[in-house]
């Protein structure tokens, strides 16, 4: 696991060097590092509900992008999840965008088992293959609406099949004077996991200063109705450094 983390950091810094050649190679490299007090997920089963650190990287060339995301527990540095998105823009205009993507994903958990009277801790990995469809339409310069459909298949996991349908509105630049702005992304979504399902409301708010790489954000997730196990309301606050 240490080798995997080291490889990811080396990829971060090597691609930062490539980003200086964006004009000649037409390759755009961006990324972020976030720390949060509460690792939550739109899929309740996958929530960590502990402090976490999340590393994102995006490497885009023309309409293709590769977007790995690695998340770890903040206190114990144990892996939480790894996903490796491959995305392609089918349609990309000033008003309408249509993207497709897929990723192999890995969710990690710890299980305690009593073995011959001794409590032993086992580290397990659930594997998933996920596909998505993401159309969006710009209502104005800073406002858009989007639809997200995601289908996942589980392997070596208790969760065998997942479907996600989400409708969101993105307010990308709400000015607070000349120096500060906020972003807001409310979303209502339907989630079906095997024989259980639910409807949820989630919102992401981000506060940032223009020209500053640091931002503060918060995610709130509220259950409207569900048969999926999990907390009725979750929230967190995160500090992010973006480059």
PDB file of C-alpha atoms in Angstrom:
ATOM      1  CA  UNK A   1       0.000   0.000   0.000  1.00  0.00           C
ATOM      2  CA  UNK A   2       2.924   2.337   0.715  1.00  0.00           C
ATOM      3  CA  UNK A   3       4.223   1.653  -2.798  1.00  0.00           C
ATOM      4  CA  UNK A   4       0.810   2.554  -4.258  1.00  0.00           C
ATOM      5  CA  UNK A   5       0.715   5.847  -2.353  1.00  0.00           C
ATOM      6  CA  UNK A   6       4.300   6.673  -3.344  1.00  0.00           C
ATOM      7  CA  UNK A   7       3.507   5.956  -6.999  1.00  0.00           C
ATOM      8  CA  UNK A   8       0.498   8.258  -6.842  1.00  0.00           C
ATOM      9  CA  UNK A   9       2.544  11.131  -5.400  1.00  0.00           C
ATOM     10  CA  UNK A  10       5.249  10.633  -8.031  1.00  0.00           C
ATOM     11  CA  UNK A  11       2.538  10.758 -10.700  1.00  0.00           C
ATOM     12  CA  UNK A  12       1.256  14.018  -9.180  1.00  0.00           C
ATOM     13  CA  UNK A  13       4.623  15.742  -9.322  1.00  0.00           C
ATOM     14  CA  UNK A  14       5.748  14.371 -12.679  1.00  0.00           C
ATOM     15  CA  UNK A  15       2.512  15.508 -14.319  1.00  0.00           C
ATOM     16  CA  UNK A  16       2.884  18.928 -12.733  1.00  0.00           C
ATOM     17  CA  UNK A  17       6.010  19.240 -14.817  1.00  0.00           C
ATOM     18  CA  UNK A  18       4.095  18.287 -17.939  1.00  0.00           C
ATOM     19  CA  UNK A  19       1.462  20.923 -17.173  1.00  0.00           C
ATOM     20  CA  UNK A  20       4.073  23.595 -17.891  1.00  0.00           C
ATOM     21  CA  UNK A  21       3.977  22.426 -21.541  1.00  0.00           C
ATOM     22  CA  UNK A  22       0.235  22.756 -21.968  1.00  0.00           C
ATOM     23  CA  UNK A  23       0.480  24.950 -25.081  1.00  0.00           C
ATOM     24  CA  UNK A  24       2.578  22.477 -27.069  1.00  0.00           C
ATOM     25  CA  UNK A  25       1.107  19.181 -25.900  1.00  0.00           C
ATOM     26  CA  UNK A  26      -2.515  20.326 -25.334  1.00  0.00           C
ATOM     27  CA  UNK A  27      -2.467  18.385 -22.071  1.00  0.00           C
ATOM     28  CA  UNK A  28      -4.129  19.978 -19.044  1.00  0.00           C
ATOM     29  CA  UNK A  29      -3.107  18.755 -15.591  1.00  0.00           C
ATOM     30  CA  UNK A  30      -5.002  19.781 -12.458  1.00  0.00           C
ATOM     31  CA  UNK A  31      -5.377  18.305  -9.015  1.00  0.00           C
ATOM     32  CA  UNK A  32      -6.299  18.862  -5.390  1.00  0.00           C
ATOM     33  CA  UNK A  33      -5.609  17.618  -1.884  1.00  0.00           C
ATOM     34  CA  UNK A  34      -8.424  17.767   0.693  1.00  0.00           C
ATOM     35  CA  UNK A  35      -8.710  16.997   4.375  1.00  0.00           C
ATOM     36  CA  UNK A  36     -12.134  16.583   5.968  1.00  0.00           C
ATOM     37  CA  UNK A  37     -13.467  15.983   9.446  1.00  0.00           C
ATOM     38  CA  UNK A  38     -15.967  13.396   8.194  1.00  0.00           C
ATOM     39  CA  UNK A  39     -15.543  11.147   5.159  1.00  0.00           C
ATOM     40  CA  UNK A  40     -19.024  10.717   3.678  1.00  0.00           C
ATOM     41  CA  UNK A  41     -20.360   9.262   0.442  1.00  0.00           C
ATOM     42  CA  UNK A  42     -23.580   9.597  -1.541  1.00  0.00           C
ATOM     43  CA  UNK A  43     -23.734   5.813  -1.143  1.00  0.00           C
ATOM     44  CA  UNK A  44     -24.301   5.398   2.633  1.00  0.00           C
ATOM     45  CA  UNK A  45     -22.629   1.969   2.677  1.00  0.00           C
ATOM     46  CA  UNK A  46     -19.340   3.545   1.559  1.00  0.00           C
ATOM     47  CA  UNK A  47     -19.193   6.402   4.097  1.00  0.00           C
ATOM     48  CA  UNK A  48     -16.133   6.358   6.338  1.00  0.00           C
ATOM     49  CA  UNK A  49     -17.608   8.749   8.943  1.00  0.00           C
ATOM     50  CA  UNK A  50     -14.122   9.562  10.227  1.00  0.00           C
ATOM     51  CA  UNK A  51     -11.551  12.247   9.333  1.00  0.00           C
ATOM     52  CA  UNK A  52     -10.102  11.586   5.873  1.00  0.00           C
ATOM     53  CA  UNK A  53      -7.608  12.853   3.308  1.00  0.00           C
ATOM     54  CA  UNK A  54      -8.504  12.781  -0.396  1.00  0.00           C
ATOM     55  CA  UNK A  55      -6.109  13.169  -3.333  1.00  0.00           C
ATOM     56  CA  UNK A  56      -7.457  14.032  -6.803  1.00  0.00           C
ATOM     57  CA  UNK A  57      -5.669  14.283 -10.122  1.00  0.00           C
ATOM     58  CA  UNK A  58      -7.018  15.097 -13.597  1.00  0.00           C
ATOM     59  CA  UNK A  59      -5.023  14.702 -16.801  1.00  0.00           C
ATOM     60  CA  UNK A  60      -6.944  15.861 -19.868  1.00  0.00           C
ATOM     61  CA  UNK A  61      -5.953  15.776 -23.527  1.00  0.00           C
ATOM     62  CA  UNK A  62      -8.540  17.019 -26.007  1.00  0.00           C
ATOM     63  CA  UNK A  63     -11.791  15.216 -25.047  1.00  0.00           C
ATOM     64  CA  UNK A  64     -10.186  12.408 -23.039  1.00  0.00           C
ATOM     65  CA  UNK A  65      -9.320  12.593 -19.346  1.00  0.00           C
ATOM     66  CA  UNK A  66      -7.871  10.315 -16.710  1.00  0.00           C
ATOM     67  CA  UNK A  67      -8.989  11.193 -13.163  1.00  0.00           C
ATOM     68  CA  UNK A  68      -7.715   9.034 -10.284  1.00  0.00           C
ATOM     69  CA  UNK A  69      -8.952   9.675  -6.755  1.00  0.00           C
ATOM     70  CA  UNK A  70      -7.372   8.145  -3.645  1.00  0.00           C
ATOM     71  CA  UNK A  71      -8.875   8.509  -0.167  1.00  0.00           C
ATOM     72  CA  UNK A  72      -7.378   7.535   3.192  1.00  0.00           C
ATOM     73  CA  UNK A  73      -8.306   7.713   6.843  1.00  0.00           C
ATOM     74  CA  UNK A  74      -6.623  10.830   8.224  1.00  0.00           C
ATOM     75  CA  UNK A  75      -5.565   9.426  11.593  1.00  0.00           C
ATOM     76  CA  UNK A  76      -4.484   5.897  10.662  1.00  0.00           C
ATOM     77  CA  UNK A  77      -3.638   6.429   6.939  1.00  0.00           C
ATOM     78  CA  UNK A  78      -5.595   3.295   6.047  1.00  0.00           C
ATOM     79  CA  UNK A  79      -7.024   3.318   2.502  1.00  0.00           C
ATOM     80  CA  UNK A  80     -10.705   4.223   2.264  1.00  0.00           C
ATOM     81  CA  UNK A  81     -11.302   3.963  -1.487  1.00  0.00           C
ATOM     82  CA  UNK A  82      -9.439   4.197  -4.808  1.00  0.00           C
ATOM     83  CA  UNK A  83     -11.161   5.055  -8.095  1.00  0.00           C
ATOM     84  CA  UNK A  84      -9.553   5.533 -11.512  1.00  0.00           C
ATOM     85  CA  UNK A  85     -11.910   7.411 -13.859  1.00  0.00           C
ATOM     86  CA  UNK A  86     -11.518   7.348 -17.632  1.00  0.00           C
ATOM     87  CA  UNK A  87     -13.792   9.987 -19.181  1.00  0.00           C
ATOM     88  CA  UNK A  88     -14.652  11.218 -22.672  1.00  0.00           C
ATOM     89  CA  UNK A  89     -16.683  14.251 -23.816  1.00  0.00           C
ATOM     90  CA  UNK A  90     -19.105  13.031 -26.501  1.00  0.00           C
ATOM     91  CA  UNK A  91     -20.505  16.542 -26.974  1.00  0.00           C
ATOM     92  CA  UNK A  92     -18.824  19.768 -25.887  1.00  0.00           C
ATOM     93  CA  UNK A  93     -20.425  23.081 -26.854  1.00  0.00           C
ATOM     94  CA  UNK A  94     -20.924  26.458 -25.187  1.00  0.00           C
ATOM     95  CA  UNK A  95     -24.357  25.382 -23.911  1.00  0.00           C
ATOM     96  CA  UNK A  96     -24.571  21.584 -23.905  1.00  0.00           C
ATOM     97  CA  UNK A  97     -22.122  18.921 -22.752  1.00  0.00           C
ATOM     98  CA  UNK A  98     -22.420  15.150 -22.738  1.00  0.00           C
ATOM     99  CA  UNK A  99     -19.839  12.990 -21.056  1.00  0.00           C
ATOM    100  CA  UNK A 100     -19.369   9.253 -20.610  1.00  0.00           C
ATOM    101  CA  UNK A 101     -16.963   7.460 -18.337  1.00  0.00           C
ATOM    102  CA  UNK A 102     -16.013   4.299 -16.515  1.00  0.00           C
ATOM    103  CA  UNK A 103     -13.735   3.311 -13.710  1.00  0.00           C
ATOM    104  CA  UNK A 104     -12.473   0.334 -11.758  1.00  0.00           C
ATOM    105  CA  UNK A 105     -12.966   1.096  -8.075  1.00  0.00           C
ATOM    106  CA  UNK A 106     -11.818  -0.362  -4.774  1.00  0.00           C
ATOM    107  CA  UNK A 107     -13.443   0.165  -1.373  1.00  0.00           C
ATOM    108  CA  UNK A 108     -11.489  -0.913   1.708  1.00  0.00           C
ATOM    109  CA  UNK A 109     -12.827  -1.961   5.090  1.00  0.00           C
ATOM    110  CA  UNK A 110     -11.692  -3.613   8.300  1.00  0.00           C
ATOM    111  CA  UNK A 111     -13.490  -6.645   9.734  1.00  0.00           C
ATOM    112  CA  UNK A 112     -13.006  -8.101  13.226  1.00  0.00           C
ATOM    113  CA  UNK A 113     -13.356 -11.903  13.438  1.00  0.00           C
ATOM    114  CA  UNK A 114     -13.117 -14.109  16.523  1.00  0.00           C
ATOM    115  CA  UNK A 115     -10.658 -16.901  15.682  1.00  0.00           C
ATOM    116  CA  UNK A 116     -10.118 -19.583  18.369  1.00  0.00           C
ATOM    117  CA  UNK A 117     -11.008 -17.080  21.053  1.00  0.00           C
ATOM    118  CA  UNK A 118      -8.703 -14.421  19.644  1.00  0.00           C
ATOM    119  CA  UNK A 119     -10.121 -11.249  18.094  1.00  0.00           C
ATOM    120  CA  UNK A 120      -8.334 -10.707  14.771  1.00  0.00           C
ATOM    121  CA  UNK A 121      -8.568  -7.752  12.423  1.00  0.00           C
ATOM    122  CA  UNK A 122      -8.772  -8.409   8.675  1.00  0.00           C
ATOM    123  CA  UNK A 123      -8.377  -5.836   5.933  1.00  0.00           C
ATOM    124  CA  UNK A 124     -10.787  -6.508   3.030  1.00  0.00           C
ATOM    125  CA  UNK A 125     -11.207  -5.016  -0.440  1.00  0.00           C
ATOM    126  CA  UNK A 126     -14.436  -4.786  -2.442  1.00  0.00           C
ATOM    127  CA  UNK A 127     -14.013  -4.300  -6.192  1.00  0.00           C
ATOM    128  CA  UNK A 128     -16.403  -2.439  -8.488  1.00  0.00           C
ATOM    129  CA  UNK A 129     -16.710  -1.597 -12.152  1.00  0.00           C
ATOM    130  CA  UNK A 130     -18.686   1.603 -12.745  1.00  0.00           C
ATOM    131  CA  UNK A 131     -20.024   3.408 -15.824  1.00  0.00           C
ATOM    132  CA  UNK A 132     -21.601   6.857 -16.028  1.00  0.00           C
ATOM    133  CA  UNK A 133     -23.494   9.219 -18.360  1.00  0.00           C
ATOM    134  CA  UNK A 134     -23.391  12.963 -17.547  1.00  0.00           C
ATOM    135  CA  UNK A 135     -25.319  15.430 -19.743  1.00  0.00           C
ATOM    136  CA  UNK A 136     -25.422  19.081 -18.639  1.00  0.00           C
ATOM    137  CA  UNK A 137     -26.863  22.327 -19.993  1.00  0.00           C
ATOM    138  CA  UNK A 138     -25.682  25.874 -19.259  1.00  0.00           C
ATOM    139  CA  UNK A 139     -28.524  28.235 -18.340  1.00  0.00           C
ATOM    140  CA  UNK A 140     -26.134  31.181 -18.032  1.00  0.00           C
ATOM    141  CA  UNK A 141     -22.425  31.892 -17.638  1.00  0.00           C
ATOM    142  CA  UNK A 142     -22.351  30.693 -14.034  1.00  0.00           C
ATOM    143  CA  UNK A 143     -25.424  28.451 -13.790  1.00  0.00           C
ATOM    144  CA  UNK A 144     -26.027  25.002 -15.256  1.00  0.00           C
ATOM    145  CA  UNK A 145     -28.223  21.984 -14.685  1.00  0.00           C
ATOM    146  CA  UNK A 146     -26.990  18.424 -14.952  1.00  0.00           C
ATOM    147  CA  UNK A 147     -28.153  14.836 -14.940  1.00  0.00           C
ATOM    148  CA  UNK A 148     -26.015  11.952 -13.744  1.00  0.00           C
ATOM    149  CA  UNK A 149     -26.684   8.266 -14.335  1.00  0.00           C
ATOM    150  CA  UNK A 150     -24.297   5.760 -12.821  1.00  0.00           C
ATOM    151  CA  UNK A 151     -24.368   1.959 -12.877  1.00  0.00           C
ATOM    152  CA  UNK A 152     -22.020  -0.205 -10.822  1.00  0.00           C
ATOM    153  CA  UNK A 153     -21.309  -3.913 -10.544  1.00  0.00           C
ATOM    154  CA  UNK A 154     -19.698  -5.320  -7.430  1.00  0.00           C
ATOM    155  CA  UNK A 155     -17.141  -8.111  -7.304  1.00  0.00           C
ATOM    156  CA  UNK A 156     -15.909  -9.714  -4.100  1.00  0.00           C
ATOM    157  CA  UNK A 157     -18.523  -7.550  -2.388  1.00  0.00           C
ATOM    158  CA  UNK A 158     -21.850  -7.938  -0.592  1.00  0.00           C
ATOM    159  CA  UNK A 159     -23.179  -5.194  -2.890  1.00  0.00           C
ATOM    160  CA  UNK A 160     -23.715  -6.750  -6.315  1.00  0.00           C
ATOM    161  CA  UNK A 161     -25.456  -3.994  -8.283  1.00  0.00           C
ATOM    162  CA  UNK A 162     -26.013  -0.248  -7.882  1.00  0.00           C
ATOM    163  CA  UNK A 163     -27.943   2.366  -9.872  1.00  0.00           C
ATOM    164  CA  UNK A 164     -27.722   6.103  -9.261  1.00  0.00           C
ATOM    165  CA  UNK A 165     -29.898   8.815 -10.863  1.00  0.00           C
ATOM    166  CA  UNK A 166     -29.153  12.419  -9.921  1.00  0.00           C
ATOM    167  CA  UNK A 167     -30.455  15.845 -10.941  1.00  0.00           C
ATOM    168  CA  UNK A 168     -28.320  18.824  -9.923  1.00  0.00           C
ATOM    169  CA  UNK A 169     -27.983  22.574 -10.363  1.00  0.00           C
ATOM    170  CA  UNK A 170     -24.537  24.158 -10.375  1.00  0.00           C
ATOM    171  CA  UNK A 171     -24.081  27.786  -9.275  1.00  0.00           C
ATOM    172  CA  UNK A 172     -20.390  28.208  -9.998  1.00  0.00           C
ATOM    173  CA  UNK A 173     -19.572  31.837  -9.174  1.00  0.00           C
ATOM    174  CA  UNK A 174     -21.673  33.698  -6.622  1.00  0.00           C
ATOM    175  CA  UNK A 175     -19.714  36.867  -5.895  1.00  0.00           C
ATOM    176  CA  UNK A 176     -19.114  38.137  -2.362  1.00  0.00           C
ATOM    177  CA  UNK A 177     -17.526  41.454  -3.190  1.00  0.00           C
ATOM    178  CA  UNK A 178     -14.540  41.559  -5.543  1.00  0.00           C
ATOM    179  CA  UNK A 179     -12.302  39.121  -3.688  1.00  0.00           C
ATOM    180  CA  UNK A 180     -14.442  36.211  -2.534  1.00  0.00           C
ATOM    181  CA  UNK A 181     -17.033  33.904  -4.082  1.00  0.00           C
ATOM    182  CA  UNK A 182     -19.016  30.789  -3.284  1.00  0.00           C
ATOM    183  CA  UNK A 183     -20.134  27.772  -5.280  1.00  0.00           C
ATOM    184  CA  UNK A 184     -23.295  25.808  -4.569  1.00  0.00           C
ATOM    185  CA  UNK A 185     -24.344  22.451  -6.032  1.00  0.00           C
ATOM    186  CA  UNK A 186     -27.689  21.142  -4.715  1.00  0.00           C
ATOM    187  CA  UNK A 187     -28.716  17.707  -5.971  1.00  0.00           C
ATOM    188  CA  UNK A 188     -31.603  15.309  -5.508  1.00  0.00           C
ATOM    189  CA  UNK A 189     -30.879  11.687  -6.329  1.00  0.00           C
ATOM    190  CA  UNK A 190     -32.365   8.219  -6.392  1.00  0.00           C
ATOM    191  CA  UNK A 191     -30.176   5.324  -5.295  1.00  0.00           C
ATOM    192  CA  UNK A 192     -30.898   1.613  -5.706  1.00  0.00           C
ATOM    193  CA  UNK A 193     -28.570  -0.975  -4.201  1.00  0.00           C
ATOM    194  CA  UNK A 194     -29.607  -4.575  -4.906  1.00  0.00           C
ATOM    195  CA  UNK A 195     -33.049  -4.920  -3.231  1.00  0.00           C
ATOM    196  CA  UNK A 196     -33.019  -1.623  -1.316  1.00  0.00           C
ATOM    197  CA  UNK A 197     -33.487   1.938  -2.529  1.00  0.00           C
ATOM    198  CA  UNK A 198     -33.809   5.517  -1.355  1.00  0.00           C
ATOM    199  CA  UNK A 199     -34.202   9.184  -2.307  1.00  0.00           C
ATOM    200  CA  UNK A 200     -31.737  11.753  -0.950  1.00  0.00           C
ATOM    201  CA  UNK A 201     -30.984  15.468  -1.035  1.00  0.00           C
ATOM    202  CA  UNK A 202     -27.366  16.590  -1.009  1.00  0.00           C
ATOM    203  CA  UNK A 203     -25.711  20.005  -1.266  1.00  0.00           C
ATOM    204  CA  UNK A 204     -22.096  21.071  -1.664  1.00  0.00           C
ATOM    205  CA  UNK A 205     -21.029  24.604  -0.733  1.00  0.00           C
ATOM    206  CA  UNK A 206     -17.558  26.010  -1.419  1.00  0.00           C
ATOM    207  CA  UNK A 207     -16.093  29.295  -0.159  1.00  0.00           C
ATOM    208  CA  UNK A 208     -12.978  30.600  -1.895  1.00  0.00           C
ATOM    209  CA  UNK A 209     -10.870  33.679  -2.530  1.00  0.00           C
ATOM    210  CA  UNK A 210     -10.053  34.633  -6.113  1.00  0.00           C
ATOM    211  CA  UNK A 211      -6.497  33.702  -7.000  1.00  0.00           C
ATOM    212  CA  UNK A 212      -6.003  31.648  -3.836  1.00  0.00           C
ATOM    213  CA  UNK A 213      -5.393  27.867  -4.129  1.00  0.00           C
ATOM    214  CA  UNK A 214      -7.109  27.134  -0.808  1.00  0.00           C
ATOM    215  CA  UNK A 215     -10.865  26.777  -0.352  1.00  0.00           C
ATOM    216  CA  UNK A 216     -13.285  25.619   2.336  1.00  0.00           C
ATOM    217  CA  UNK A 217     -16.270  23.444   1.484  1.00  0.00           C
ATOM    218  CA  UNK A 218     -19.075  21.560   3.165  1.00  0.00           C
ATOM    219  CA  UNK A 219     -21.216  18.621   2.043  1.00  0.00           C
ATOM    220  CA  UNK A 220     -24.615  17.885   3.566  1.00  0.00           C
ATOM    221  CA  UNK A 221     -26.588  14.747   2.775  1.00  0.00           C
ATOM    222  CA  UNK A 222     -30.197  14.299   3.935  1.00  0.00           C
ATOM    223  CA  UNK A 223     -32.373  11.194   3.590  1.00  0.00           C
ATOM    224  CA  UNK A 224     -35.850  11.879   2.165  1.00  0.00           C
ATOM    225  CA  UNK A 225     -36.964   8.247   2.239  1.00  0.00           C
ATOM    226  CA  UNK A 226     -34.955   5.035   2.150  1.00  0.00           C
ATOM    227  CA  UNK A 227     -34.680   1.342   2.952  1.00  0.00           C
ATOM    228  CA  UNK A 228     -30.873   1.513   2.696  1.00  0.00           C
ATOM    229  CA  UNK A 229     -29.095   1.346   6.077  1.00  0.00           C
ATOM    230  CA  UNK A 230     -27.324   4.535   7.088  1.00  0.00           C
ATOM    231  CA  UNK A 231     -27.612   7.796   9.015  1.00  0.00           C
ATOM    232  CA  UNK A 232     -30.520  10.131   8.303  1.00  0.00           C
ATOM    233  CA  UNK A 233     -28.279  13.209   8.019  1.00  0.00           C
ATOM    234  CA  UNK A 234     -24.550  13.560   7.386  1.00  0.00           C
ATOM    235  CA  UNK A 235     -22.361  16.618   6.924  1.00  0.00           C
ATOM    236  CA  UNK A 236     -18.719  17.564   6.835  1.00  0.00           C
ATOM    237  CA  UNK A 237     -16.323  20.445   6.345  1.00  0.00           C
ATOM    238  CA  UNK A 238     -13.181  20.246   4.206  1.00  0.00           C
ATOM    239  CA  UNK A 239     -10.066  22.266   3.485  1.00  0.00           C
ATOM    240  CA  UNK A 240      -8.790  21.889  -0.083  1.00  0.00           C
ATOM    241  CA  UNK A 241      -5.598  22.910  -1.857  1.00  0.00           C
ATOM    242  CA  UNK A 242      -6.010  22.995  -5.658  1.00  0.00           C
ATOM    243  CA  UNK A 243      -3.414  23.342  -8.384  1.00  0.00           C
TER     244      UNK A 243
END
